[in-house]
Coordinates of C-alpha atoms and ligand atoms in Angstrom, one line a residue:
M1157 CA 18.0 16.9 51.6
T1158 CA 19.9 13.8 52.8
L1159 CA 23.6 13.9 52.1
K1160 CA 24.7 11.0 49.9
V1161 CA 28.2 9.7 50.4
L1162 CA 30.0 7.2 48.2
Y1163 CA 32.6 5.6 50.5
V1164 CA 35.4 4.0 48.4
C1165 CA 37.9 1.7 50.0
S1166 CA 39.7 -1.6 49.5
E1167 CA 39.1 -3.5 52.8
L1168 CA 36.4 -3.9 55.4
F1169 CA 36.5 -5.6 58.8
P1170 CA 35.6 -8.4 59.4
L1171 CA 35.4 -9.6 55.8
L1172 CA 38.8 -8.5 54.5
K1173 CA 41.5 -6.9 56.7
T1174 CA 45.2 -6.2 56.5
G1175 CA 45.3 -3.3 58.9
G1176 CA 43.6 -0.4 60.5
L1177 CA 42.0 0.7 57.2
A1178 CA 39.5 -2.2 57.5
D1179 CA 38.5 -1.2 61.0
V1180 CA 37.9 2.4 59.8
S1181 CA 35.7 1.2 56.9
A1182 CA 33.6 -0.8 59.4
G1183 CA 33.4 2.0 62.0
L1184 CA 33.0 5.3 60.2
P1185 CA 30.2 4.6 57.7
P1186 CA 27.6 3.5 60.3
A1187 CA 28.5 6.5 62.4
L1188 CA 27.9 8.8 59.4
V1189 CA 24.6 7.0 58.9
A1190 CA 23.7 7.6 62.5
R1191 CA 24.2 11.3 61.9
G1192 CA 21.8 11.3 59.0
A1193 CA 24.0 10.6 56.0
D1194 CA 23.0 8.1 53.2
V1195 CA 26.3 6.2 52.8
R1196 CA 27.1 3.5 50.2
L1197 CA 30.4 1.6 50.1
L1198 CA 32.2 0.8 46.9
L1199 CA 34.8 -2.1 47.2
P1200 CA 36.4 -4.4 44.7
A1201 CA 34.8 -7.9 44.7
F1202 CA 37.6 -9.7 46.5
P1203 CA 36.5 -13.2 47.6
G1204 CA 36.1 -12.4 51.3
L1205 CA 33.9 -9.5 50.4
V1206 CA 31.7 -11.4 48.0
A1207 CA 31.1 -14.0 50.7
G1208 CA 29.9 -11.4 53.1
V1209 CA 27.6 -9.4 50.8
T1210 CA 23.9 -10.2 50.0
P1211 CA 23.2 -9.0 46.5
E1212 CA 20.2 -6.7 46.3
G1213 CA 19.2 -4.3 43.6
P1214 CA 20.7 -3.4 40.3
T1215 CA 23.7 -4.6 38.3
L1216 CA 25.4 -1.9 36.3
L1217 CA 28.0 -2.3 33.6
V1218 CA 31.1 0.0 34.0
P1219 CA 31.5 1.5 30.5
A1220 CA 35.0 2.2 29.2
G1221 CA 36.1 5.6 27.9
G1222 CA 34.8 6.3 24.4
S1223 CA 31.4 4.8 25.3
P1224 CA 28.5 7.3 24.7
G1225 CA 29.0 10.4 26.8
L1226 CA 32.6 9.4 27.9
P1227 CA 35.8 10.9 26.5
A1228 CA 37.7 8.4 24.4
G1229 CA 40.9 7.1 26.0
L1230 CA 39.9 8.2 29.5
G1231 CA 39.8 5.4 32.1
P1232 CA 41.3 1.9 32.2
Q1233 CA 41.2 0.1 28.9
L1234 CA 39.6 -3.3 28.7
S1235 CA 42.1 -6.1 28.2
T1236 CA 41.0 -9.5 27.0
A1237 CA 42.9 -11.1 30.0
H1238 CA 40.2 -9.6 32.2
G1239 CA 37.2 -11.2 30.6
P1240 CA 34.0 -9.3 30.2
T1241 CA 33.3 -5.7 30.9
P1242 CA 33.6 -5.0 34.7
W1243 CA 30.3 -4.5 36.4
L1244 CA 28.9 -3.2 39.7
Q1245 CA 26.6 -5.4 41.8
A1246 CA 24.5 -3.6 44.4
G1247 CA 24.0 -5.3 47.8
R1248 CA 24.2 -5.1 51.5
I1249 CA 26.8 -6.2 53.9
T1250 CA 25.0 -9.3 55.3
E1251 CA 26.1 -8.7 58.9
S1252 CA 25.6 -4.9 59.2
D1253 CA 23.0 -4.2 56.4
M1254 CA 25.2 -1.4 55.1
P1255 CA 24.5 -0.8 51.4
V1256 CA 27.4 -1.6 49.1
W1257 CA 28.5 -1.7 45.5
L1258 CA 30.9 -4.5 44.7
L1259 CA 33.1 -4.0 41.6
H1260 CA 33.4 -7.3 39.7
A1261 CA 36.2 -7.7 37.1
P1262 CA 36.8 -11.5 37.0
G1263 CA 40.4 -11.5 36.2
L1264 CA 41.3 -8.8 38.7
Y1265 CA 39.8 -9.6 42.1
Q1266 CA 38.9 -13.3 42.4
R1267 CA 42.2 -14.6 43.6
A1268 CA 43.8 -15.9 46.8
G1269 CA 46.2 -13.9 49.0
N1270 CA 45.7 -10.4 50.3
P1271 CA 44.4 -7.5 48.2
Y1272 CA 47.8 -6.1 47.5
L1273 CA 50.3 -9.0 47.7
D1274 CA 50.4 -12.5 46.3
E1275 CA 51.1 -15.6 48.3
H1276 CA 54.8 -14.8 48.1
G1277 CA 54.4 -11.4 49.6
Q1278 CA 55.0 -9.7 46.2
P1279 CA 52.7 -6.9 44.8
W1280 CA 50.3 -8.3 42.3
P1281 CA 51.7 -7.5 38.8
D1282 CA 48.4 -5.9 37.8
S1283 CA 47.9 -3.9 41.0
A1284 CA 47.7 -0.6 39.0
E1285 CA 44.8 -1.9 36.9
Q1286 CA 43.0 -3.4 39.9
F1287 CA 42.8 -0.1 41.5
A1288 CA 42.5 2.0 38.4
W1289 CA 39.2 0.2 37.8
L1290 CA 38.1 0.9 41.4
G1291 CA 38.9 4.6 40.8
W1292 CA 37.1 4.6 37.4
A1293 CA 34.0 2.9 38.9
A1294 CA 34.0 5.5 41.7
A1295 CA 34.3 8.4 39.2
L1296 CA 31.4 7.1 37.1
L1297 CA 29.1 6.6 40.1
G1298 CA 30.1 10.1 41.2
N1299 CA 29.2 11.3 37.7
G1300 CA 25.7 9.8 37.8
L1301 CA 26.1 6.2 36.5
D1302 CA 23.3 5.1 38.8
A1303 CA 20.5 7.4 38.0
G1304 CA 18.7 6.4 41.2
W1305 CA 21.5 7.3 43.6
R1306 CA 23.9 10.1 42.7
P1307 CA 26.4 10.9 45.5
D1308 CA 27.0 14.5 46.8
V1309 CA 30.4 13.4 48.1
V1310 CA 32.9 10.8 46.9
H1311 CA 35.1 9.9 49.8
G1312 CA 38.1 7.7 48.9
H1313 CA 40.6 6.1 51.2
D1314 CA 44.3 5.6 50.6
W1315 CA 46.2 5.3 47.3
H1316 CA 43.9 2.5 46.0
T1317 CA 41.3 5.1 45.3
G1318 CA 43.6 7.8 44.1
L1319 CA 42.7 7.8 40.4
A1320 CA 39.0 8.4 41.1
F1321 CA 40.0 12.0 41.8
A1322 CA 41.9 12.4 38.5
Y1323 CA 39.2 10.8 36.5
L1324 CA 36.5 12.9 38.1
H1325 CA 38.6 16.0 37.4
E1326 CA 38.7 15.0 33.7
L1327 CA 34.9 14.2 33.6
A1328 CA 33.9 17.5 35.1
R1329 CA 31.9 19.8 32.7
P1330 CA 31.1 23.4 33.5
A1331 CA 27.5 23.9 34.6
E1332 CA 27.0 20.2 35.1
P1333 CA 26.7 18.8 38.6
R1334 CA 29.8 17.1 40.0
P1335 CA 30.3 15.5 43.4
A1336 CA 32.4 17.1 46.1
T1337 CA 35.5 15.0 46.7
V1338 CA 37.3 14.1 49.9
F1339 CA 40.4 11.9 50.2
T1340 CA 41.7 10.3 53.5
V1341 CA 45.3 9.4 53.9
H1342 CA 45.6 6.4 56.2
N1343 CA 49.3 5.9 55.5
L1344 CA 51.3 8.2 53.2
A1345 CA 54.2 5.7 52.9
Y1346 CA 52.1 3.4 50.6
Q1347 CA 51.6 5.5 47.4
G1348 CA 50.8 3.3 44.5
V1349 CA 53.6 4.4 42.2
F1350 CA 53.7 2.7 38.8
D1351 CA 55.7 2.9 35.6
A1352 CA 54.7 5.7 33.2
S1353 CA 54.4 3.3 30.4
L1354 CA 51.1 2.2 31.9
R1355 CA 49.4 5.5 31.1
P1356 CA 47.5 4.4 28.0
R1357 CA 46.4 1.2 29.7
L1358 CA 45.1 3.2 32.7
G1359 CA 43.6 5.9 30.4
L1360 CA 45.5 8.9 31.9
P1361 CA 45.6 11.7 29.4
D1362 CA 48.7 13.9 29.0
G1363 CA 47.0 16.8 30.7
L1364 CA 47.3 14.9 34.0
F1365 CA 50.9 13.8 33.6
H1366 CA 53.0 16.7 34.8
V1367 CA 54.6 17.8 38.0
Q1368 CA 51.4 19.8 39.1
G1369 CA 49.4 16.6 38.3
L1370 CA 49.9 12.9 39.1
E1371 CA 53.4 12.6 37.9
F1372 CA 55.9 11.7 40.6
H1373 CA 59.6 11.6 39.4
G1374 CA 58.6 10.4 36.0
Q1375 CA 56.2 7.8 37.3
I1376 CA 52.4 7.6 37.9
S1377 CA 51.5 8.2 41.5
F1378 CA 47.9 7.2 42.6
M1379 CA 48.5 9.0 46.0
K1380 CA 49.6 12.2 44.3
A1381 CA 46.5 12.1 42.0
A1382 CA 44.3 12.1 45.1
L1383 CA 46.3 14.8 46.8
K1384 CA 46.2 17.0 43.8
Y1385 CA 42.6 16.5 42.5
S1386 CA 40.5 16.1 45.7
D1387 CA 38.6 19.0 47.1
A1388 CA 39.7 18.2 50.7
I1389 CA 42.2 15.9 52.3
T1390 CA 42.0 14.4 55.7
T1391 CA 44.3 12.1 57.6
V1392 CA 43.8 10.1 60.7
S1393 CA 45.2 12.2 63.5
P1394 CA 45.9 15.9 64.0
T1395 CA 49.6 15.4 64.7
Y1396 CA 50.1 13.2 61.5
A1397 CA 48.4 16.0 59.5
R1398 CA 51.1 18.3 60.7
E1399 CA 54.0 15.8 60.3
I1400 CA 53.3 14.9 56.7
T1401 CA 53.7 18.6 55.6
G1402 CA 57.4 18.2 56.7
A1403 CA 60.3 16.5 54.9
E1404 CA 60.8 13.8 57.5
Q1405 CA 57.4 12.3 57.3
G1406 CA 56.2 13.7 54.0
C1407 CA 57.5 10.7 51.9
G1408 CA 58.4 13.1 49.1
L1409 CA 54.9 14.6 49.0
D1410 CA 55.3 17.2 51.7
G1411 CA 55.5 20.0 49.2
V1412 CA 52.2 18.9 47.6
L1413 CA 50.7 18.7 51.1
R1414 CA 52.0 22.1 52.1
Q1415 CA 50.2 23.5 49.0
R1416 CA 47.0 21.9 50.2
Q1417 CA 47.4 22.9 53.9
A1418 CA 44.3 24.9 54.0
Q1419 CA 42.2 21.9 52.9
L1420 CA 44.1 19.3 55.0
H1421 CA 42.4 18.1 58.2
G1422 CA 43.5 15.7 60.9
I1423 CA 40.6 13.6 62.4
L1424 CA 41.4 11.0 64.9
N1425 CA 40.1 7.5 64.3
G1426 CA 37.5 6.0 66.6
V1427 CA 37.1 2.6 68.3
D1428 CA 34.2 0.4 67.3
D1429 CA 32.5 -0.3 70.7
A1430 CA 30.7 -3.3 69.2
V1431 CA 34.1 -5.0 68.6
W1432 CA 36.4 -3.6 71.2
N1433 CA 34.6 -3.4 74.6
P1434 CA 36.1 -5.5 77.4
L1435 CA 32.8 -6.0 79.1
T1436 CA 31.0 -7.5 76.0
D1437 CA 33.9 -8.8 73.9
P1438 CA 32.9 -12.5 73.1
L1439 CA 36.5 -13.3 72.6
V1440 CA 37.4 -12.3 76.2
Q1441 CA 34.8 -13.8 78.5
P1442 CA 34.3 -13.3 81.4
G1443 CA 34.3 -9.6 80.6
F1444 CA 35.6 -6.8 82.8
D1445 CA 35.5 -3.1 83.4
A1446 CA 37.4 -0.6 85.5
D1447 CA 35.7 -1.6 88.7
H1448 CA 35.7 -5.3 88.1
L1449 CA 39.1 -6.5 86.9
Q1450 CA 38.8 -10.2 87.8
G1451 CA 38.1 -11.0 84.1
K1452 CA 41.4 -9.2 83.2
V1453 CA 43.3 -11.3 85.7
L1454 CA 41.9 -14.4 84.1
A1455 CA 42.6 -13.1 80.6
K1456 CA 46.3 -12.7 81.6
A1457 CA 46.5 -16.3 82.9
R1458 CA 44.8 -17.6 79.8
L1459 CA 47.2 -15.6 77.6
Q1460 CA 50.3 -16.9 79.4
Q1461 CA 49.0 -20.4 79.1
R1462 CA 48.1 -20.1 75.4
M1463 CA 51.4 -18.5 74.4
G1464 CA 53.6 -20.8 76.6
L1465 CA 54.6 -18.2 79.1
E1466 CA 55.2 -19.1 82.8
P1467 CA 51.9 -18.5 84.8
R1468 CA 53.2 -15.6 86.8
A1469 CA 50.5 -13.2 87.9
D1470 CA 53.0 -10.7 89.1
A1471 CA 55.1 -10.5 85.9
L1472 CA 54.7 -7.2 84.1
L1473 CA 53.4 -8.6 80.8
F1474 CA 54.3 -6.5 77.7
S1475 CA 52.7 -7.2 74.4
V1476 CA 52.8 -6.4 70.7
V1477 CA 49.9 -6.9 68.2
S1478 CA 51.2 -5.5 64.9
R1479 CA 52.7 -5.9 61.5
L1480 CA 56.3 -6.5 62.2
T1481 CA 58.0 -3.7 60.3
E1482 CA 60.4 -0.9 60.8
Q1483 CA 57.5 1.5 60.5
K1484 CA 56.3 0.1 63.8
G1485 CA 59.8 0.5 65.4
L1486 CA 59.9 -3.2 66.2
H1487 CA 63.5 -3.5 65.1
L1488 CA 64.3 -1.9 68.4
L1489 CA 62.5 -4.5 70.5
P1490 CA 65.1 -7.4 70.5
A1491 CA 67.7 -5.0 72.0
V1492 CA 65.6 -4.4 75.1
V1493 CA 64.3 -7.9 75.7
D1494 CA 67.1 -9.1 78.0
D1495 CA 66.7 -6.0 80.2
L1496 CA 62.9 -6.5 80.2
V1497 CA 63.2 -10.1 81.3
Q1498 CA 65.9 -9.3 83.9
R1499 CA 63.5 -6.9 85.5
G1500 CA 60.9 -9.6 85.9
G1501 CA 58.9 -8.8 82.8
Q1502 CA 57.4 -11.0 80.1
L1503 CA 56.8 -10.3 76.4
A1504 CA 54.0 -11.7 74.2
V1505 CA 54.2 -10.8 70.4
L1506 CA 51.6 -11.5 67.8
G1507 CA 52.5 -10.3 64.3
S1508 CA 54.1 -11.1 61.0
G1509 CA 56.1 -9.2 58.4
D1510 CA 59.8 -8.4 58.2
A1511 CA 61.8 -11.6 58.2
A1512 CA 64.8 -10.1 60.0
I1513 CA 62.5 -8.8 62.9
E1514 CA 60.8 -12.2 63.1
Q1515 CA 64.1 -14.0 63.3
A1516 CA 65.5 -11.6 66.0
L1517 CA 62.4 -12.2 68.0
R1518 CA 62.7 -16.0 67.6
D1519 CA 66.2 -15.7 69.0
C1520 CA 64.7 -13.8 72.0
V1521 CA 62.2 -16.6 72.6
R1522 CA 65.1 -19.1 72.5
R1523 CA 67.1 -17.1 75.0
H1524 CA 64.2 -16.7 77.4
P1525 CA 61.8 -19.6 77.2
G1526 CA 58.7 -19.2 79.2
Q1527 CA 59.3 -15.4 79.5
V1528 CA 59.1 -14.3 75.8
A1529 CA 56.6 -15.7 73.3
L1530 CA 56.0 -15.1 69.6
T1531 CA 53.1 -16.1 67.5
V1532 CA 53.7 -15.4 63.8
G1533 CA 50.6 -14.8 61.8
Y1534 CA 47.3 -12.9 61.7
D1535 CA 44.8 -14.0 64.4
E1536 CA 41.9 -11.9 65.3
A1537 CA 40.9 -13.9 68.3
L1538 CA 44.4 -14.0 69.7
A1539 CA 44.7 -10.2 69.1
H1540 CA 41.8 -9.7 71.5
G1541 CA 43.3 -12.2 74.0
V1542 CA 46.6 -10.3 73.9
I1543 CA 45.1 -6.9 74.3
A1544 CA 42.9 -8.0 77.1
G1545 CA 45.5 -10.1 79.0
A1546 CA 48.6 -8.0 78.8
D1547 CA 49.6 -5.2 81.2
V1548 CA 51.3 -3.0 78.6
I1549 CA 51.0 -2.7 74.8
L1550 CA 54.1 -1.5 72.9
L1551 CA 54.1 0.8 69.9
P1552 CA 57.6 2.2 69.5
S1553 CA 56.7 3.4 66.0
R1554 CA 58.9 5.3 63.6
F1555 CA 55.8 6.9 62.3
E1556 CA 52.1 6.2 63.1
P1557 CA 49.3 7.9 61.2
C1558 CA 46.8 7.1 64.0
G1559 CA 47.4 3.7 65.5
L1560 CA 44.5 1.7 66.8
T1561 CA 46.0 -0.9 69.2
Q1562 CA 47.0 1.8 71.7
L1563 CA 43.3 2.9 71.7
Y1564 CA 42.2 -0.7 72.2
G1565 CA 44.8 -1.0 75.0
L1566 CA 43.5 2.0 76.8
R1567 CA 39.9 0.6 76.7
Y1568 CA 41.1 -2.8 78.1
G1569 CA 43.3 -1.2 80.8
T1570 CA 46.5 -2.3 79.0
L1571 CA 48.6 0.7 79.2
P1572 CA 50.2 1.8 75.9
L1573 CA 54.0 2.4 75.8
V1574 CA 54.5 4.5 72.7
R1575 CA 56.8 6.8 70.8
A1576 CA 55.5 10.4 70.6
V1577 CA 54.6 10.4 66.9
G1578 CA 51.4 10.9 64.9
G1579 CA 48.2 9.6 66.6
L1580 CA 50.2 8.1 69.4
A1581 CA 51.3 11.6 70.5
D1582 CA 47.6 12.7 70.3
T1583 CA 46.3 9.9 72.5
V1584 CA 48.9 8.7 75.0
V1585 CA 50.0 10.8 78.0
D1586 CA 53.2 9.8 79.9
C1587 CA 53.3 8.8 83.5
S1588 CA 55.6 11.6 84.4
L1589 CA 55.1 13.0 87.9
E1590 CA 53.2 16.1 86.7
H1591 CA 50.8 13.9 84.6
L1592 CA 50.3 11.5 87.5
D1593 CA 49.7 14.5 89.7
D1594 CA 47.0 16.1 87.4
G1595 CA 45.4 12.7 86.6
S1596 CA 46.0 12.9 82.8
A1597 CA 48.6 10.1 82.6
N1598 CA 47.4 7.0 80.7
G1599 CA 50.6 5.3 79.5
F1600 CA 54.3 5.7 78.8
V1601 CA 55.8 7.9 76.1
F1602 CA 59.3 8.3 74.7
Q1603 CA 60.7 10.7 72.2
D1604 CA 63.7 9.3 70.3
L1605 CA 63.7 6.3 68.0
D1606 CA 66.5 4.6 69.8
V1607 CA 67.2 1.9 72.4
P1608 CA 68.0 4.2 75.4
S1609 CA 64.7 6.1 75.0
L1610 CA 62.7 2.9 74.7
L1611 CA 64.5 1.5 77.8
G1612 CA 63.7 4.6 79.8
A1613 CA 60.0 4.1 79.1
L1614 CA 60.1 0.4 80.0
R1615 CA 61.7 1.4 83.3
R1616 CA 58.9 3.8 84.0
A1617 CA 56.5 1.0 83.4
F1618 CA 58.3 -1.2 86.0
A1619 CA 58.4 1.8 88.4
L1620 CA 54.7 2.4 88.1
Q1621 CA 54.1 -1.4 88.7
R1622 CA 55.8 -1.1 92.1
R1623 CA 53.3 1.8 93.0
A1624 CA 50.2 -0.3 92.8
A1625 CA 47.8 2.5 93.7
D1626 CA 49.2 4.8 91.0
W1627 CA 49.0 2.0 88.4
R1628 CA 45.4 1.4 89.4
S1629 CA 44.4 5.1 89.0
V1630 CA 46.3 5.4 85.7
Q1631 CA 44.5 2.3 84.5
R1632 CA 41.1 3.6 85.7
H1633 CA 41.7 6.9 83.8
A1634 CA 42.8 5.0 80.6
M1635 CA 39.7 2.8 80.7
A1636 CA 37.4 5.8 81.1
L1637 CA 38.6 7.5 77.9
R1638 CA 36.4 7.2 74.9
F1639 CA 37.6 7.6 71.3
G1640 CA 34.3 7.1 69.6
W1641 CA 33.2 7.2 66.0
P1642 CA 30.4 9.6 66.6
R1643 CA 32.8 12.5 67.3
A1644 CA 34.9 11.5 64.2
A1645 CA 31.8 11.3 62.1
S1646 CA 30.8 14.8 63.1
D1647 CA 34.2 16.1 62.1
Y1648 CA 34.0 14.3 58.7
L1649 CA 30.6 15.9 58.1
R1650 CA 32.1 19.3 58.8
V1651 CA 34.8 18.6 56.2
Y1652 CA 32.1 17.5 53.6
A1653 CA 30.3 20.7 54.3
S1654 CA 33.4 22.8 53.7
V1655 CA 33.6 21.5 50.1
L1656 CA 29.9 21.1 49.2
P1657 CA 27.9 23.6 47.3
D1658 CA 25.6 25.6 49.6
A1659 CA 22.5 23.8 48.4
V1660 CA 23.4 20.5 50.2
D1661 CA 23.0 20.4 53.9
P1662 CA 25.0 17.7 55.6
Ligands
ADP186 P1 48.3 -0.5 60.6 O1 47.0 -0.2 59.9 O2 49.4 0.4 60.3 O3 48.7 -1.9 60.5 P2 46.7 0.1 63.0 O4 47.1 0.2 64.4 O5 46.0 1.3 62.4 O6 48.0 -0.3 62.2 O7 45.8 -1.1 62.8 C1 46.2 -2.4 63.0 C2 45.0 -3.3 63.1 O8 45.3 -4.6 62.7 C3 44.4 -3.4 64.5 O9 43.0 -3.7 64.5 C4 45.2 -4.6 65.1 O10 44.5 -5.3 66.1 C5 45.2 -5.5 63.8 N1 46.4 -6.4 63.8 C6 47.7 -6.1 63.5 N2 48.4 -7.2 63.5 C7 47.6 -8.3 63.8 C8 47.8 -9.7 63.9 N3 49.0 -10.3 63.7 N4 46.7 -10.4 64.2 C9 45.5 -9.9 64.4 N5 45.2 -8.5 64.3 C10 46.3 -7.7 64.0

């Protein structure tokens, strides 16, 4: 019997992306399909997603609690501000042909800005309802709303899907089929915590609102709902899976995660070869590989020109492609820029976020015109140009669930310089003498979140640059590494199998 998986998430590359979550939603489902699973996505009908989906198949109304067969008061309550009853439209992602349900609720999703923040960077005031409806629709599909396609597994991603697990818990009836449930934490720091007064509006019964349920210090936590009521939990790297069970990285939920340790798995994200392959990347032509690096030399010259850096082929070009936040450790960067430039390096930054970090980097550009460049904003094409053209990509993160740009850097021969946390610790091996000697080195790793440690790693990068043959062999090793979705998909199938009744064979 084919395993049916309902894959619930809030963003999807290339239609709607704020971070790595979108890349995973594009990469993992096709890899699960390639391994024999029947996967359907469920996403809110944000404008970018509507534009990229071809409707095909049924439309289903999403009934409210109290409708025939559903407990009264359970699930988000209809409010007149939101127009007619929300509905699900079946379709396919036009570009990939992947089957999808889009959840329409006219007042909730058809708006400008990103899925979580308004144009002023503030959370949408009705964020809780937006994602309660997503969870409710997931729970109803899991419970058989579409008689023609009933999932064996409901797999939700990040806090936006958290209430699905609580609603499914409430809908479960002994002796009736229920789907197995898996929840993936992409970032524990974003938890979806809302005022307890919203409970009636979200249809969360008293039986869920206690310390062993979804209550978090007197508030409603979507993240905690998922951690408490899912059958299995995964996160996006083995090291992050360990880190979040401790107080330092547990964001107040480490106790809950320790209780669930037996069902907590770390599965490293993959790289989508169709998007991030230096040989075929349409945004980086002519392409290159480990044996033919002329295309990388050209990409560096193009990047320097595009970002207003001096056209110096010998400058060690460091780069950042990131949200500019303290999570990413980028508050440390301005303090090392003078040193980096004095040593003959250049720096190209693409990102946006924290105003203070942006301002400090602007000051660096002013101090070092032609050697330091900053582009504020989100630019997919430039991101490819930076990762292809730079020599080093920086991720000095405070915490990093997986990190994708270091994986892209490895693939493009752009050596990652990272702090040893989360997925960075799992994927980057420092150019220490012993690692150079055994051939495992692929980048630069530092331990402490402070300026001296970061500077030490920068100095190792300059030292390796002066040893051209060593640089070349480290780069060659980096470019040969593969972090594919097929391996990750097999690991997810194993997790599904661990929570499925025996009758279903994934
Ligand atoms: P996070 O999800 O925490 O932001 P990840 O490393 O998991 O970090 O994923 C970030 C993704 O977003 C990568 O695909 C990266 O290339 C992309 N990205 C980040 N900032 C930008 C930007 N300013 N412009 C284009 N792409 C960006």
